[in-house]
């Protein structure tokens, strides 16, 4: 039985005091969240404050990105070791905004995935198709290509200690959620594809859905066989709403 997970991607939102208030709100409510594992990924500059607030609670801490390098002349970058120093347990890699806006290729994402694991962080690997790719019938080939880049570089065994998030790009921040059937179909595709390589890893892997998840649609999505929780953007910025999504998982 896979334990559900709900992860909040705060993106580039919230000032310092707002971020701390949100983290505190989640700590105050997390004990009522039955079974779900709860993760927050604040902007880098809020991680230290968040660490102090979530310490000792069931709220886990992660980052939205990491460098593919360890240390040195890489202005503006943050290493996996630095994140580990601030008690991060997870890191998002390959979010569609990183791929689309910052030119992250499948190869770079695969390197970041490896760096995360090298530093003892669990990568939350995002995959998903653009609207035009879905309309052209290429959803599965795009998702397969994104997964294969990571598997070719790191081996199928690397997915034993990782989380995958299926995030159709057309559903992120648009208010347009994939239907539970559409999401389940791609989640099942991912699990079946991995099962051809290693059935144990495929069975144990948590595959989160992301794309305009709200408390009003979470339960229906999370009830599908291969949807093991969610990666939440906009709705993770409100403690009550995010906790309601966690309760749905
Ligand atoms: C995301 O940022 O990963 C995301 C899914 O955003 P939203 O929930 O706002 O669509």
CSV table of C-alpha atoms and ligand atoms in Angstrom, one decimal:
chain,number,residue,atom,x,y,z
A,1,UNK,CA,0.0,0.0,0.0
A,2,UNK,CA,1.5,3.3,-1.1
A,3,UNK,CA,1.2,6.1,1.5
A,4,UNK,CA,-0.4,9.1,-0.2
A,5,UNK,CA,1.6,12.4,-0.3
A,6,UNK,CA,0.5,16.0,-0.8
A,7,UNK,CA,3.3,18.4,-1.7
A,8,UNK,CA,2.9,22.2,-1.9
A,9,UNK,CA,4.9,24.1,-4.5
A,10,UNK,CA,4.8,27.7,-3.3
A,11,UNK,CA,6.6,28.9,-6.4
A,12,UNK,CA,7.8,32.5,-6.3
A,13,UNK,CA,5.1,33.7,-3.9
A,14,UNK,CA,4.8,35.1,-0.4
A,15,UNK,CA,6.9,37.6,1.6
A,16,UNK,CA,8.8,36.5,4.7
A,17,UNK,CA,6.1,37.0,7.3
A,18,UNK,CA,3.4,35.5,5.0
A,19,UNK,CA,5.5,32.4,4.4
A,20,UNK,CA,6.1,31.9,8.1
A,21,UNK,CA,2.4,32.3,8.9
A,22,UNK,CA,1.5,29.7,6.2
A,23,UNK,CA,4.1,27.2,7.6
A,24,UNK,CA,2.8,27.8,11.1
A,25,UNK,CA,-0.8,27.3,9.9
A,26,UNK,CA,0.1,24.0,8.4
A,27,UNK,CA,2.0,22.8,11.5
A,28,UNK,CA,-1.1,23.7,13.6
A,29,UNK,CA,-3.4,21.7,11.4
A,30,UNK,CA,-1.3,18.8,10.2
A,31,UNK,CA,-2.2,16.4,13.0
A,32,UNK,CA,-5.7,16.2,11.7
A,33,UNK,CA,-4.5,15.0,8.3
A,34,UNK,CA,-5.1,11.3,8.6
A,35,UNK,CA,-2.7,9.4,6.5
A,36,UNK,CA,-1.1,11.7,4.0
A,37,UNK,CA,2.6,12.6,4.1
A,38,UNK,CA,2.7,16.4,3.9
A,39,UNK,CA,5.6,18.3,2.2
A,40,UNK,CA,6.1,22.0,1.5
A,41,UNK,CA,8.5,23.5,-1.0
A,42,UNK,CA,8.9,27.2,-0.2
A,43,UNK,CA,11.1,29.6,-2.1
A,44,UNK,CA,14.8,29.2,-1.1
A,45,UNK,CA,15.0,32.3,1.0
A,46,UNK,CA,12.1,31.1,3.3
A,47,UNK,CA,13.5,27.7,3.9
A,48,UNK,CA,15.5,28.6,7.0
A,49,UNK,CA,12.4,30.2,8.6
A,50,UNK,CA,10.3,27.2,7.6
A,51,UNK,CA,12.8,24.8,9.0
A,52,UNK,CA,12.5,26.4,12.4
A,53,UNK,CA,8.7,26.3,12.2
A,54,UNK,CA,8.2,22.8,10.9
A,55,UNK,CA,10.9,21.2,13.1
A,56,UNK,CA,9.4,18.4,15.2
A,57,UNK,CA,6.1,18.4,13.2
A,58,UNK,CA,4.8,16.1,10.5
A,59,UNK,CA,5.3,18.8,7.9
A,60,UNK,CA,8.3,17.9,5.7
A,61,UNK,CA,10.5,20.5,4.0
A,62,UNK,CA,11.7,20.5,0.4
A,63,UNK,CA,12.9,22.9,-2.3
A,64,UNK,CA,11.7,23.8,-5.8
A,65,UNK,CA,15.0,23.2,-7.6
A,66,UNK,CA,18.7,22.5,-7.0
A,67,UNK,CA,21.9,22.9,-8.9
A,68,UNK,CA,23.4,20.1,-11.0
A,69,UNK,CA,26.8,21.2,-9.5
A,70,UNK,CA,28.2,20.8,-6.0
A,71,UNK,CA,30.0,24.0,-5.2
A,72,UNK,CA,32.0,26.8,-6.7
A,73,UNK,CA,31.6,29.5,-9.4
A,74,UNK,CA,27.9,29.0,-10.1
A,75,UNK,CA,26.3,32.4,-9.4
A,76,UNK,CA,22.7,32.2,-8.3
A,77,UNK,CA,22.7,28.4,-7.8
A,78,UNK,CA,21.9,26.4,-4.7
A,79,UNK,CA,23.4,22.9,-4.1
A,80,UNK,CA,21.8,19.8,-2.8
A,81,UNK,CA,24.2,19.9,0.2
A,82,UNK,CA,23.0,23.3,1.1
A,83,UNK,CA,19.4,22.1,1.1
A,84,UNK,CA,20.3,19.2,3.2
A,85,UNK,CA,21.9,21.5,5.7
A,86,UNK,CA,18.5,23.2,6.2
A,87,UNK,CA,16.7,19.9,6.8
A,88,UNK,CA,15.2,19.5,3.3
A,89,UNK,CA,14.2,15.9,2.6
A,90,UNK,CA,12.8,16.4,-0.9
A,91,UNK,CA,13.4,18.6,-4.0
A,92,UNK,CA,11.3,19.1,-7.1
A,93,UNK,CA,13.2,18.5,-10.3
A,94,UNK,CA,12.1,19.2,-13.8
A,95,UNK,CA,9.0,21.3,-13.0
A,96,UNK,CA,7.5,22.4,-16.3
A,97,UNK,CA,8.2,26.1,-15.5
A,98,UNK,CA,11.9,25.2,-15.2
A,99,UNK,CA,11.8,23.3,-18.4
A,100,UNK,CA,9.8,25.9,-20.3
A,101,UNK,CA,11.1,29.2,-18.9
A,102,UNK,CA,14.7,28.3,-17.9
A,103,UNK,CA,15.6,25.9,-20.7
A,104,UNK,CA,16.0,22.8,-18.5
A,105,UNK,CA,16.5,19.9,-20.9
A,106,UNK,CA,15.7,16.3,-20.2
A,107,UNK,CA,19.5,15.7,-19.7
A,108,UNK,CA,19.9,18.5,-17.2
A,109,UNK,CA,16.8,17.3,-15.3
A,110,UNK,CA,18.4,13.8,-15.2
A,111,UNK,CA,21.6,15.3,-13.8
A,112,UNK,CA,19.7,17.2,-11.1
A,113,UNK,CA,17.8,14.1,-10.2
A,114,UNK,CA,21.1,12.3,-9.7
A,115,UNK,CA,22.5,15.2,-7.6
A,116,UNK,CA,19.4,15.2,-5.4
A,117,UNK,CA,19.9,11.5,-4.6
A,118,UNK,CA,23.7,11.9,-4.2
A,119,UNK,CA,22.9,14.5,-1.4
A,120,UNK,CA,20.3,12.3,0.3
A,121,UNK,CA,17.3,14.2,-1.1
A,122,UNK,CA,14.3,12.5,-2.6
A,123,UNK,CA,13.6,13.9,-6.0
A,124,UNK,CA,10.1,14.8,-7.0
A,125,UNK,CA,10.4,14.3,-10.8
A,126,UNK,CA,7.9,16.3,-12.8
A,127,UNK,CA,6.7,15.1,-16.2
A,128,UNK,CA,3.9,16.2,-18.4
A,129,UNK,CA,2.9,17.2,-21.9
A,130,UNK,CA,2.0,20.6,-23.4
A,131,UNK,CA,-1.5,21.2,-24.7
A,132,UNK,CA,-0.3,20.9,-28.3
A,133,UNK,CA,1.4,17.6,-27.5
A,134,UNK,CA,-1.8,16.2,-26.0
A,135,UNK,CA,-3.8,17.4,-29.0
A,136,UNK,CA,-1.4,15.8,-31.3
A,137,UNK,CA,-1.8,12.5,-29.5
A,138,UNK,CA,1.7,12.6,-28.1
A,139,UNK,CA,1.1,12.6,-24.3
A,140,UNK,CA,2.5,9.1,-23.7
A,141,UNK,CA,5.6,9.6,-25.9
A,142,UNK,CA,6.4,12.9,-24.2
A,143,UNK,CA,6.0,11.5,-20.7
A,144,UNK,CA,8.0,8.4,-21.8
A,145,UNK,CA,10.8,10.5,-23.2
A,146,UNK,CA,11.1,12.5,-20.0
A,147,UNK,CA,11.1,9.4,-17.8
A,148,UNK,CA,13.6,7.6,-20.1
A,149,UNK,CA,16.1,10.4,-19.8
A,150,UNK,CA,16.2,9.9,-16.1
A,151,UNK,CA,16.3,6.1,-16.3
A,152,UNK,CA,19.0,6.0,-18.9
A,153,UNK,CA,21.2,8.3,-16.9
A,154,UNK,CA,20.5,6.8,-13.4
A,155,UNK,CA,19.0,3.4,-13.9
A,156,UNK,CA,15.6,2.1,-13.0
A,157,UNK,CA,16.7,1.4,-9.4
A,158,UNK,CA,17.0,5.2,-8.9
A,159,UNK,CA,13.2,5.4,-8.9
A,160,UNK,CA,13.0,3.3,-5.8
A,161,UNK,CA,13.8,6.4,-3.8
A,162,UNK,CA,12.0,9.0,-5.8
A,163,UNK,CA,8.5,10.4,-6.4
A,164,UNK,CA,7.1,11.2,-9.9
A,165,UNK,CA,4.6,14.0,-10.4
A,166,UNK,CA,2.5,13.9,-13.6
A,167,UNK,CA,1.6,17.5,-14.3
A,168,UNK,CA,0.0,18.2,-17.7
A,169,UNK,CA,1.3,21.6,-18.5
A,170,UNK,CA,-2.0,22.8,-19.8
A,171,UNK,CA,-3.5,22.2,-16.3
A,172,UNK,CA,-0.9,24.1,-14.3
A,173,UNK,CA,-2.2,27.3,-12.9
A,174,UNK,CA,-4.9,27.5,-15.5
A,175,UNK,CA,-7.8,26.3,-13.4
A,176,UNK,CA,-8.2,23.5,-16.0
A,177,UNK,CA,-7.8,20.2,-14.2
A,178,UNK,CA,-7.3,17.0,-16.1
A,179,UNK,CA,-10.3,14.8,-15.5
A,180,UNK,CA,-9.8,12.0,-13.1
A,181,UNK,CA,-10.0,9.6,-16.1
A,182,UNK,CA,-7.4,11.5,-18.1
A,183,UNK,CA,-5.1,11.7,-15.1
A,184,UNK,CA,-5.5,8.0,-14.2
A,185,UNK,CA,-4.8,7.0,-17.8
A,186,UNK,CA,-1.4,8.7,-17.8
A,187,UNK,CA,-0.6,7.5,-14.3
A,188,UNK,CA,-1.4,3.9,-15.3
A,189,UNK,CA,0.7,4.4,-18.4
A,190,UNK,CA,3.7,5.5,-16.3
A,191,UNK,CA,3.3,2.6,-13.8
A,192,UNK,CA,3.0,0.0,-16.6
A,193,UNK,CA,5.9,1.4,-18.4
A,194,UNK,CA,8.1,1.2,-15.3
A,195,UNK,CA,6.7,-2.3,-14.4
A,196,UNK,CA,8.2,-3.6,-17.7
A,197,UNK,CA,11.6,-2.7,-16.2
A,198,UNK,CA,11.0,-3.5,-12.5
A,199,UNK,CA,7.6,-4.5,-11.2
A,200,UNK,CA,8.5,-4.0,-7.6
A,201,UNK,CA,9.7,-0.4,-8.1
A,202,UNK,CA,6.7,0.4,-10.3
A,203,UNK,CA,4.3,-0.9,-7.6
A,204,UNK,CA,6.0,1.0,-4.8
A,205,UNK,CA,6.4,4.3,-6.7
A,206,UNK,CA,4.2,7.2,-5.7
A,207,UNK,CA,2.9,9.1,-8.7
A,208,UNK,CA,1.4,12.4,-7.7
A,209,UNK,CA,-1.0,14.4,-9.9
A,210,UNK,CA,-0.5,18.2,-10.3
A,211,UNK,CA,-2.5,20.7,-12.2
A,212,UNK,CA,-5.2,23.0,-10.6
A,213,UNK,CA,-5.9,20.6,-7.8
A,214,UNK,CA,-8.3,22.2,-5.2
A,215,UNK,CA,-10.1,20.8,-2.2
A,216,UNK,CA,-13.2,20.6,-4.4
A,217,UNK,CA,-11.7,18.2,-6.9
A,218,UNK,CA,-8.9,16.5,-4.9
A,219,UNK,CA,-11.0,13.6,-3.5
A,220,UNK,CA,-12.2,12.4,-6.9
A,221,UNK,CA,-8.6,12.6,-8.4
A,222,UNK,CA,-7.0,10.9,-5.4
A,223,UNK,CA,-9.5,8.0,-5.4
A,224,UNK,CA,-8.1,6.7,-8.7
A,225,UNK,CA,-6.0,3.6,-8.4
A,226,UNK,CA,-2.7,5.0,-9.7
A,227,UNK,CA,-3.0,8.6,-8.3
A,228,UNK,CA,-1.1,8.6,-5.0
A,229,UNK,CA,-1.6,12.2,-4.0
A,230,UNK,CA,-0.9,15.6,-5.4
A,231,UNK,CA,1.6,18.3,-6.2
A,232,UNK,CA,-0.2,21.5,-5.5
A,233,UNK,CA,0.7,25.0,-6.7
A,234,UNK,CA,-1.9,27.8,-6.2
A,235,UNK,CA,-4.0,26.0,-3.6
A,236,UNK,CA,-1.0,25.3,-1.4
A,237,UNK,CA,-0.7,29.0,-0.5
A,238,UNK,CA,-3.8,28.9,1.8
A,239,UNK,CA,-3.3,26.7,4.9
A,240,UNK,CA,-7.0,25.7,5.2
A,241,UNK,CA,-7.3,24.9,1.6
A,242,UNK,CA,-4.1,22.9,1.5
A,243,UNK,CA,-5.0,21.0,4.6
A,244,UNK,CA,-8.4,20.1,3.1
A,245,UNK,CA,-6.5,18.7,0.1
A,246,UNK,CA,-4.3,16.7,2.4
A,247,UNK,CA,-7.3,15.3,4.2
A,248,UNK,CA,-8.7,14.2,0.8
A,249,UNK,CA,-5.6,12.1,0.2
B,1,LIG,C1,2.4,23.2,-9.8
B,1,LIG,O1,3.0,24.3,-9.6
B,1,LIG,O2,3.1,22.2,-9.8
B,1,LIG,C2,1.0,23.2,-9.9
B,1,LIG,C3,0.4,22.0,-10.1
B,1,LIG,O3,0.3,24.4,-9.9
B,1,LIG,P1,-1.3,24.6,-9.8
B,1,LIG,O4,-1.8,23.7,-8.7
B,1,LIG,O5,-1.5,26.0,-9.4
B,1,LIG,O6,-1.9,24.2,-11.1
